[in-house]
């Protein structure tokens, strides 16, 4: 088992990349590790937002919709802190950090029909489009 992995070219350890990474915050933590990755897909009848958050349960999330601002957040649970307190890690990359992400929704979203589901480490939020925003089939216009 390797405790330190090497870069693609095999010369420098990843530790050096972490030290010189420009995404470090003032407290020394990488901001990319505390924000879960998000995919947003536009379909004909809805937008689908997928947020990668493995190791959580659906009770860990708070999803708020304030007018056109969708906010997804999760707080650190005390049980995670106490579980890890007595363990001796040589490397620790699992993260149970709090996060908060906000998304401004377009006017085309029907905010009364937003639904969320958490399965296999991915939080999926369906954002249905309003009927008038959906693509209409082609039709002929009669001339009067």
PDB file of N, CA and C in Angstrom, residues 55-141:
ATOM      1  N   UNK A  55     -21.703   9.317   1.332  1.00  0.00           N
ATOM      2  CA  UNK A  55     -21.527   9.188   2.776  1.00  0.00           C
ATOM      3  C   UNK A  55     -22.556   9.947   3.587  1.00  0.00           C
ATOM      4  N   UNK A  56     -23.499  10.568   2.936  1.00  0.00           N
ATOM      5  CA  UNK A  56     -24.538  11.309   3.649  1.00  0.00           C
ATOM      6  C   UNK A  56     -25.859  10.565   3.539  1.00  0.00           C
ATOM      7  N   UNK A  57     -26.836  11.023   4.284  1.00  0.00           N
ATOM      8  CA  UNK A  57     -28.198  10.513   4.159  1.00  0.00           C
ATOM      9  C   UNK A  57     -29.079  11.683   3.748  1.00  0.00           C
ATOM     10  N   UNK A  58     -30.300  11.398   3.345  1.00  0.00           N
ATOM     11  CA  UNK A  58     -31.170  12.484   2.910  1.00  0.00           C
ATOM     12  C   UNK A  58     -31.502  13.439   4.054  1.00  0.00           C
ATOM     13  N   UNK A  59     -31.378  12.982   5.285  1.00  0.00           N
ATOM     14  CA  UNK A  59     -31.619  13.842   6.451  1.00  0.00           C
ATOM     15  C   UNK A  59     -30.505  14.871   6.648  1.00  0.00           C
ATOM     16  N   UNK A  60     -29.349  14.643   6.030  1.00  0.00           N
ATOM     17  CA  UNK A  60     -28.208  15.553   6.169  1.00  0.00           C
ATOM     18  C   UNK A  60     -28.351  16.831   5.344  1.00  0.00           C
ATOM     19  N   UNK A  61     -29.300  16.851   4.406  1.00  0.00           N
ATOM     20  CA  UNK A  61     -29.439  17.981   3.490  1.00  0.00           C
ATOM     21  C   UNK A  61     -30.552  18.923   3.910  1.00  0.00           C
ATOM     22  N   UNK A  62     -30.348  20.186   3.588  1.00  0.00           N
ATOM     23  CA  UNK A  62     -31.379  21.203   3.727  1.00  0.00           C
ATOM     24  C   UNK A  62     -31.488  21.880   2.364  1.00  0.00           C
ATOM     25  N   UNK A  63     -32.671  21.815   1.747  1.00  0.00           N
ATOM     26  CA  UNK A  63     -32.880  22.427   0.437  1.00  0.00           C
ATOM     27  C   UNK A  63     -33.931  23.514   0.600  1.00  0.00           C
ATOM     28  N   UNK A  64     -33.553  24.743   0.260  1.00  0.00           N
ATOM     29  CA  UNK A  64     -34.463  25.879   0.387  1.00  0.00           C
ATOM     30  C   UNK A  64     -34.661  26.526  -0.975  1.00  0.00           C
ATOM     31  N   UNK A  65     -35.875  27.001  -1.200  1.00  0.00           N
ATOM     32  CA  UNK A  65     -36.190  27.726  -2.420  1.00  0.00           C
ATOM     33  C   UNK A  65     -36.803  29.052  -2.020  1.00  0.00           C
ATOM     34  N   UNK A  66     -36.086  30.130  -2.291  1.00  0.00           N
ATOM     35  CA  UNK A  66     -36.546  31.475  -1.964  1.00  0.00           C
ATOM     36  C   UNK A  66     -36.660  32.252  -3.270  1.00  0.00           C
ATOM     37  N   UNK A  67     -37.893  32.385  -3.751  1.00  0.00           N
ATOM     38  CA  UNK A  67     -38.164  32.969  -5.073  1.00  0.00           C
ATOM     39  C   UNK A  67     -37.399  32.180  -6.126  1.00  0.00           C
ATOM     40  N   UNK A  68     -36.393  32.755  -6.739  1.00  0.00           N
ATOM     41  CA  UNK A  68     -35.648  32.043  -7.778  1.00  0.00           C
ATOM     42  C   UNK A  68     -34.260  31.594  -7.315  1.00  0.00           C
ATOM     43  N   UNK A  69     -34.026  31.562  -6.005  1.00  0.00           N
ATOM     44  CA  UNK A  69     -32.732  31.148  -5.461  1.00  0.00           C
ATOM     45  C   UNK A  69     -32.867  29.788  -4.764  1.00  0.00           C
ATOM     46  N   UNK A  70     -32.220  28.778  -5.335  1.00  0.00           N
ATOM     47  CA  UNK A  70     -32.203  27.433  -4.768  1.00  0.00           C
ATOM     48  C   UNK A  70     -30.921  27.282  -3.968  1.00  0.00           C
ATOM     49  N   UNK A  71     -31.045  26.923  -2.676  1.00  0.00           N
ATOM     50  CA  UNK A  71     -29.880  26.754  -1.810  1.00  0.00           C
ATOM     51  C   UNK A  71     -29.877  25.337  -1.247  1.00  0.00           C
ATOM     52  N   UNK A  72     -28.764  24.651  -1.432  1.00  0.00           N
ATOM     53  CA  UNK A  72     -28.577  23.298  -0.907  1.00  0.00           C
ATOM     54  C   UNK A  72     -27.444  23.377   0.108  1.00  0.00           C
ATOM     55  N   UNK A  73     -27.700  22.875   1.324  1.00  0.00           N
ATOM     56  CA  UNK A  73     -26.672  22.928   2.356  1.00  0.00           C
ATOM     57  C   UNK A  73     -26.668  21.645   3.163  1.00  0.00           C
ATOM     58  N   UNK A  74     -25.566  21.438   3.885  1.00  0.00           N
ATOM     59  CA  UNK A  74     -25.416  20.297   4.778  1.00  0.00           C
ATOM     60  C   UNK A  74     -24.481  20.707   5.902  1.00  0.00           C
ATOM     61  N   UNK A  75     -24.834  20.348   7.111  1.00  0.00           N
ATOM     62  CA  UNK A  75     -24.020  20.682   8.284  1.00  0.00           C
ATOM     63  C   UNK A  75     -23.224  19.458   8.729  1.00  0.00           C
ATOM     64  N   UNK A  76     -22.085  19.703   9.395  1.00  0.00           N
ATOM     65  CA  UNK A  76     -21.290  18.618   9.974  1.00  0.00           C
ATOM     66  C   UNK A  76     -22.099  18.004  11.105  1.00  0.00           C
ATOM     67  N   UNK A  77     -22.196  16.700  11.108  1.00  0.00           N
ATOM     68  CA  UNK A  77     -22.935  16.003  12.157  1.00  0.00           C
ATOM     69  C   UNK A  77     -21.985  15.633  13.288  1.00  0.00           C
ATOM     70  N   UNK A  78     -22.416  15.805  14.509  1.00  0.00           N
ATOM     71  CA  UNK A  78     -21.594  15.487  15.685  1.00  0.00           C
ATOM     72  C   UNK A  78     -21.184  14.020  15.726  1.00  0.00           C
ATOM     73  N   UNK A  79     -22.044  13.123  15.203  1.00  0.00           N
ATOM     74  CA  UNK A  79     -21.698  11.702  15.239  1.00  0.00           C
ATOM     75  C   UNK A  79     -20.459  11.399  14.409  1.00  0.00           C
ATOM     76  N   UNK A  80     -20.239  12.141  13.301  1.00  0.00           N
ATOM     77  CA  UNK A  80     -19.030  11.940  12.499  1.00  0.00           C
ATOM     78  C   UNK A  80     -17.792  12.369  13.275  1.00  0.00           C
ATOM     79  N   UNK A  81     -17.891  13.467  13.989  1.00  0.00           N
ATOM     80  CA  UNK A  81     -16.752  13.949  14.779  1.00  0.00           C
ATOM     81  C   UNK A  81     -16.374  12.942  15.857  1.00  0.00           C
ATOM     82  N   UNK A  82     -17.368  12.428  16.568  1.00  0.00           N
ATOM     83  CA  UNK A  82     -17.083  11.511  17.665  1.00  0.00           C
ATOM     84  C   UNK A  82     -16.575  10.165  17.162  1.00  0.00           C
ATOM     85  N   UNK A  83     -17.050   9.708  15.991  1.00  0.00           N
ATOM     86  CA  UNK A  83     -16.582   8.441  15.426  1.00  0.00           C
ATOM     87  C   UNK A  83     -15.093   8.504  15.082  1.00  0.00           C
ATOM     88  N   UNK A  84     -14.640   9.630  14.567  1.00  0.00           N
ATOM     89  CA  UNK A  84     -13.262   9.769  14.102  1.00  0.00           C
ATOM     90  C   UNK A  84     -12.292  10.175  15.212  1.00  0.00           C
ATOM     91  N   UNK A  85     -12.803  10.594  16.330  1.00  0.00           N
ATOM     92  CA  UNK A  85     -11.975  11.118  17.416  1.00  0.00           C
ATOM     93  C   UNK A  85     -10.955  10.093  17.930  1.00  0.00           C
ATOM     94  N   UNK A  86     -11.349   8.842  18.043  1.00  0.00           N
ATOM     95  CA  UNK A  86     -10.495   7.811  18.621  1.00  0.00           C
ATOM     96  C   UNK A  86      -9.706   7.016  17.575  1.00  0.00           C
ATOM     97  N   UNK A  87      -9.765   7.435  16.318  1.00  0.00           N
ATOM     98  CA  UNK A  87      -9.066   6.702  15.261  1.00  0.00           C
ATOM     99  C   UNK A  87      -7.731   7.378  14.959  1.00  0.00           C
ATOM    100  N   UNK A  88      -6.744   6.570  14.558  1.00  0.00           N
ATOM    101  CA  UNK A  88      -5.405   7.069  14.256  1.00  0.00           C
ATOM    102  C   UNK A  88      -5.181   6.979  12.745  1.00  0.00           C
ATOM    103  N   UNK A  89      -5.385   8.082  12.020  1.00  0.00           N
ATOM    104  CA  UNK A  89      -5.269   8.100  10.565  1.00  0.00           C
ATOM    105  C   UNK A  89      -3.831   8.390  10.147  1.00  0.00           C
ATOM    106  N   UNK A  90      -3.335   7.673   9.119  1.00  0.00           N
ATOM    107  CA  UNK A  90      -2.067   8.037   8.497  1.00  0.00           C
ATOM    108  C   UNK A  90      -2.327   8.922   7.283  1.00  0.00           C
ATOM    109  N   UNK A  91      -3.521   8.851   6.753  1.00  0.00           N
ATOM    110  CA  UNK A  91      -3.975   9.729   5.666  1.00  0.00           C
ATOM    111  C   UNK A  91      -5.479   9.825   5.779  1.00  0.00           C
ATOM    112  N   UNK A  92      -6.006  11.025   5.628  1.00  0.00           N
ATOM    113  CA  UNK A  92      -7.447  11.202   5.766  1.00  0.00           C
ATOM    114  C   UNK A  92      -7.962  12.092   4.645  1.00  0.00           C
ATOM    115  N   UNK A  93      -8.769  11.512   3.744  1.00  0.00           N
ATOM    116  CA  UNK A  93      -9.337  12.260   2.639  1.00  0.00           C
ATOM    117  C   UNK A  93     -10.857  12.271   2.666  1.00  0.00           C
ATOM    118  N   UNK A  94     -11.474  11.360   3.422  1.00  0.00           N
ATOM    119  CA  UNK A  94     -12.930  11.406   3.552  1.00  0.00           C
ATOM    120  C   UNK A  94     -13.272  12.709   4.244  1.00  0.00           C
ATOM    121  N   UNK A  95     -14.300  13.366   3.758  1.00  0.00           N
ATOM    122  CA  UNK A  95     -14.636  14.662   4.322  1.00  0.00           C
ATOM    123  C   UNK A  95     -16.117  14.731   4.652  1.00  0.00           C
ATOM    124  N   UNK A  96     -16.428  15.200   5.827  1.00  0.00           N
ATOM    125  CA  UNK A  96     -17.810  15.416   6.234  1.00  0.00           C
ATOM    126  C   UNK A  96     -17.970  16.892   6.570  1.00  0.00           C
ATOM    127  N   UNK A  97     -17.513  17.733   5.684  1.00  0.00           N
ATOM    128  CA  UNK A  97     -17.545  19.171   5.899  1.00  0.00           C
ATOM    129  C   UNK A  97     -18.942  19.723   5.639  1.00  0.00           C
ATOM    130  N   UNK A  98     -19.239  20.829   6.276  1.00  0.00           N
ATOM    131  CA  UNK A  98     -20.455  21.559   5.970  1.00  0.00           C
ATOM    132  C   UNK A  98     -20.264  22.253   4.628  1.00  0.00           C
ATOM    133  N   UNK A  99     -21.352  22.422   3.908  1.00  0.00           N
ATOM    134  CA  UNK A  99     -21.277  23.175   2.669  1.00  0.00           C
ATOM    135  C   UNK A  99     -22.602  23.872   2.430  1.00  0.00           C
ATOM    136  N   UNK A 100     -22.539  24.862   1.557  1.00  0.00           N
ATOM    137  CA  UNK A 100     -23.736  25.590   1.157  1.00  0.00           C
ATOM    138  C   UNK A 100     -23.521  26.049  -0.275  1.00  0.00           C
ATOM    139  N   UNK A 101     -24.404  25.630  -1.181  1.00  0.00           N
ATOM    140  CA  UNK A 101     -24.322  26.034  -2.585  1.00  0.00           C
ATOM    141  C   UNK A 101     -25.646  26.643  -2.987  1.00  0.00           C
ATOM    142  N   UNK A 102     -25.587  27.745  -3.713  1.00  0.00           N
ATOM    143  CA  UNK A 102     -26.795  28.420  -4.163  1.00  0.00           C
ATOM    144  C   UNK A 102     -26.793  28.538  -5.680  1.00  0.00           C
ATOM    145  N   UNK A 103     -27.992  28.440  -6.249  1.00  0.00           N
ATOM    146  CA  UNK A 103     -28.162  28.500  -7.693  1.00  0.00           C
ATOM    147  C   UNK A 103     -29.330  29.421  -8.011  1.00  0.00           C
ATOM    148  N   UNK A 104     -29.124  30.355  -8.914  1.00  0.00           N
ATOM    149  CA  UNK A 104     -30.205  31.223  -9.360  1.00  0.00           C
ATOM    150  C   UNK A 104     -30.936  30.508 -10.483  1.00  0.00           C
ATOM    151  N   UNK A 105     -32.222  30.285 -10.277  1.00  0.00           N
ATOM    152  CA  UNK A 105     -33.019  29.550 -11.250  1.00  0.00           C
ATOM    153  C   UNK A 105     -33.539  30.493 -12.328  1.00  0.00           C
ATOM    154  N   UNK A 106     -33.620  30.017 -13.567  1.00  0.00           N
ATOM    155  CA  UNK A 106     -34.199  30.846 -14.620  1.00  0.00           C
ATOM    156  C   UNK A 106     -35.713  30.986 -14.421  1.00  0.00           C
ATOM    157  N   UNK A 107     -36.296  31.982 -15.058  1.00  0.00           N
ATOM    158  CA  UNK A 107     -37.742  32.207 -14.954  1.00  0.00           C
ATOM    159  C   UNK A 107     -38.545  31.045 -15.509  1.00  0.00           C
ATOM    160  N   UNK A 108     -37.929  30.217 -16.321  1.00  0.00           N
ATOM    161  CA  UNK A 108     -38.643  29.114 -16.964  1.00  0.00           C
ATOM    162  C   UNK A 108     -38.953  27.955 -16.020  1.00  0.00           C
ATOM    163  N   UNK A 109     -38.368  27.943 -14.811  1.00  0.00           N
ATOM    164  CA  UNK A 109     -38.582  26.848 -13.859  1.00  0.00           C
ATOM    165  C   UNK A 109     -39.902  27.047 -13.104  1.00  0.00           C
ATOM    166  N   UNK A 110     -40.688  25.987 -13.029  1.00  0.00           N
ATOM    167  CA  UNK A 110     -41.929  25.992 -12.245  1.00  0.00           C
ATOM    168  C   UNK A 110     -41.545  25.643 -10.805  1.00  0.00           C
ATOM    169  N   UNK A 111     -41.348  26.648  -9.973  1.00  0.00           N
ATOM    170  CA  UNK A 111     -40.828  26.445  -8.618  1.00  0.00           C
ATOM    171  C   UNK A 111     -41.787  25.674  -7.714  1.00  0.00           C
ATOM    172  N   UNK A 112     -43.049  25.571  -8.077  1.00  0.00           N
ATOM    173  CA  UNK A 112     -44.021  24.811  -7.275  1.00  0.00           C
ATOM    174  C   UNK A 112     -43.898  23.304  -7.474  1.00  0.00           C
ATOM    175  N   UNK A 113     -43.145  22.870  -8.474  1.00  0.00           N
ATOM    176  CA  UNK A 113     -43.048  21.438  -8.789  1.00  0.00           C
ATOM    177  C   UNK A 113     -41.636  20.866  -8.604  1.00  0.00           C
ATOM    178  N   UNK A 114     -40.768  21.584  -7.907  1.00  0.00           N
ATOM    179  CA  UNK A 114     -39.390  21.120  -7.689  1.00  0.00           C
ATOM    180  C   UNK A 114     -39.403  19.909  -6.765  1.00  0.00           C
ATOM    181  N   UNK A 115     -38.637  18.872  -7.121  1.00  0.00           N
ATOM    182  CA  UNK A 115     -38.546  17.650  -6.323  1.00  0.00           C
ATOM    183  C   UNK A 115     -37.090  17.246  -6.172  1.00  0.00           C
ATOM    184  N   UNK A 116     -36.783  16.564  -5.058  1.00  0.00           N
ATOM    185  CA  UNK A 116     -35.409  16.114  -4.807  1.00  0.00           C
ATOM    186  C   UNK A 116     -35.410  14.649  -4.396  1.00  0.00           C
ATOM    187  N   UNK A 117     -34.302  13.977  -4.712  1.00  0.00           N
ATOM    188  CA  UNK A 117     -34.133  12.561  -4.392  1.00  0.00           C
ATOM    189  C   UNK A 117     -32.648  12.328  -4.095  1.00  0.00           C
ATOM    190  N   UNK A 118     -32.350  11.490  -3.080  1.00  0.00           N
ATOM    191  CA  UNK A 118     -30.962  11.151  -2.765  1.00  0.00           C
ATOM    192  C   UNK A 118     -30.797   9.640  -2.882  1.00  0.00           C
ATOM    193  N   UNK A 119     -29.874   9.233  -3.762  1.00  0.00           N
ATOM    194  CA  UNK A 119     -29.656   7.801  -3.984  1.00  0.00           C
ATOM    195  C   UNK A 119     -28.210   7.576  -4.406  1.00  0.00           C
ATOM    196  N   UNK A 120     -27.569   6.577  -3.808  1.00  0.00           N
ATOM    197  CA  UNK A 120     -26.210   6.169  -4.172  1.00  0.00           C
ATOM    198  C   UNK A 120     -25.210   7.326  -4.150  1.00  0.00           C
ATOM    199  N   UNK A 121     -25.326   8.205  -3.147  1.00  0.00           N
ATOM    200  CA  UNK A 121     -24.366   9.276  -2.977  1.00  0.00           C
ATOM    201  C   UNK A 121     -24.588  10.495  -3.852  1.00  0.00           C
ATOM    202  N   UNK A 122     -25.697  10.529  -4.585  1.00  0.00           N
ATOM    203  CA  UNK A 122     -25.985  11.661  -5.462  1.00  0.00           C
ATOM    204  C   UNK A 122     -27.351  12.242  -5.107  1.00  0.00           C
ATOM    205  N   UNK A 123     -27.362  13.542  -4.811  1.00  0.00           N
ATOM    206  CA  UNK A 123     -28.606  14.266  -4.587  1.00  0.00           C
ATOM    207  C   UNK A 123     -29.058  14.791  -5.938  1.00  0.00           C
ATOM    208  N   UNK A 124     -30.264  14.399  -6.363  1.00  0.00           N
ATOM    209  CA  UNK A 124     -30.811  14.833  -7.649  1.00  0.00           C
ATOM    210  C   UNK A 124     -31.987  15.752  -7.396  1.00  0.00           C
ATOM    211  N   UNK A 125     -31.947  16.945  -7.988  1.00  0.00           N
ATOM    212  CA  UNK A 125     -33.036  17.906  -7.861  1.00  0.00           C
ATOM    213  C   UNK A 125     -33.613  18.120  -9.255  1.00  0.00           C
ATOM    214  N   UNK A 126     -34.906  17.787  -9.419  1.00  0.00           N
ATOM    215  CA  UNK A 126     -35.594  18.004 -10.682  1.00  0.00           C
ATOM    216  C   UNK A 126     -36.274  19.361 -10.651  1.00  0.00           C
ATOM    217  N   UNK A 127     -36.006  20.164 -11.669  1.00  0.00           N
ATOM    218  CA  UNK A 127     -36.538  21.515 -11.780  1.00  0.00           C
ATOM    219  C   UNK A 127     -37.376  21.591 -13.057  1.00  0.00           C
ATOM    220  N   UNK A 128     -38.674  21.229 -12.952  1.00  0.00           N
ATOM    221  CA  UNK A 128     -39.525  21.206 -14.155  1.00  0.00           C
ATOM    222  C   UNK A 128     -39.689  22.594 -14.768  1.00  0.00           C
ATOM    223  N   UNK A 129     -39.786  22.624 -16.083  1.00  0.00           N
ATOM    224  CA  UNK A 129     -40.008  23.883 -16.782  1.00  0.00           C
ATOM    225  C   UNK A 129     -41.513  24.202 -16.795  1.00  0.00           C
ATOM    226  N   UNK A 130     -41.831  25.483 -16.822  1.00  0.00           N
ATOM    227  CA  UNK A 130     -43.220  25.916 -16.973  1.00  0.00           C
ATOM    228  C   UNK A 130     -43.709  25.470 -18.349  1.00  0.00           C
ATOM    229  N   UNK A 131     -45.003  25.237 -18.462  1.00  0.00           N
ATOM    230  CA  UNK A 131     -45.561  24.780 -19.737  1.00  0.00           C
ATOM    231  C   UNK A 131     -45.232  25.724 -20.883  1.00  0.00           C
ATOM    232  N   UNK A 132     -45.309  27.030 -20.623  1.00  0.00           N
ATOM    233  CA  UNK A 132     -45.027  27.998 -21.694  1.00  0.00           C
ATOM    234  C   UNK A 132     -43.556  28.019 -22.086  1.00  0.00           C
ATOM    235  N   UNK A 133     -42.667  27.472 -21.256  1.00  0.00           N
ATOM    236  CA  UNK A 133     -41.239  27.452 -21.559  1.00  0.00           C
ATOM    237  C   UNK A 133     -40.820  26.190 -22.309  1.00  0.00           C
ATOM    238  N   UNK A 134     -41.680  25.178 -22.307  1.00  0.00           N
ATOM    239  CA  UNK A 134     -41.356  23.935 -23.003  1.00  0.00           C
ATOM    240  C   UNK A 134     -41.421  24.158 -24.505  1.00  0.00           C
ATOM    241  N   UNK A 135     -40.611  23.410 -25.205  1.00  0.00           N
ATOM    242  CA  UNK A 135     -40.574  23.520 -26.660  1.00  0.00           C
ATOM    243  C   UNK A 135     -41.916  23.083 -27.226  1.00  0.00           C
ATOM    244  N   UNK A 136     -42.492  23.945 -28.021  1.00  0.00           N
ATOM    245  CA  UNK A 136     -43.797  23.667 -28.629  1.00  0.00           C
ATOM    246  C   UNK A 136     -43.606  22.996 -29.990  1.00  0.00           C
ATOM    247  N   UNK A 137     -44.516  22.090 -30.325  1.00  0.00           N
ATOM    248  CA  UNK A 137     -44.390  21.443 -31.631  1.00  0.00           C
ATOM    249  C   UNK A 137     -44.657  22.443 -32.760  1.00  0.00           C
ATOM    250  N   UNK A 138     -44.081  22.182 -33.893  1.00  0.00           N
ATOM    251  CA  UNK A 138     -44.265  23.038 -35.049  1.00  0.00           C
ATOM    252  C   UNK A 138     -45.716  22.947 -35.505  1.00  0.00           C
ATOM    253  N   UNK A 139     -46.285  24.102 -35.873  1.00  0.00           N
ATOM    254  CA  UNK A 139     -47.661  24.112 -36.358  1.00  0.00           C
ATOM    255  C   UNK A 139     -47.806  25.166 -37.458  1.00  0.00           C
ATOM    256  N   UNK A 140     -48.822  25.000 -38.239  1.00  0.00           N
ATOM    257  CA  UNK A 140     -49.104  25.941 -39.319  1.00  0.00           C
ATOM    258  C   UNK A 140     -50.048  27.015 -38.797  1.00  0.00           C
ATOM    259  N   UNK A 141     -49.862  28.231 -39.234  1.00  0.00           N
ATOM    260  CA  UNK A 141     -50.705  29.349 -38.856  1.00  0.00           C
ATOM    261  C   UNK A 141     -51.615  29.665 -40.035  1.00  0.00           C
TER     262      UNK A 141
END
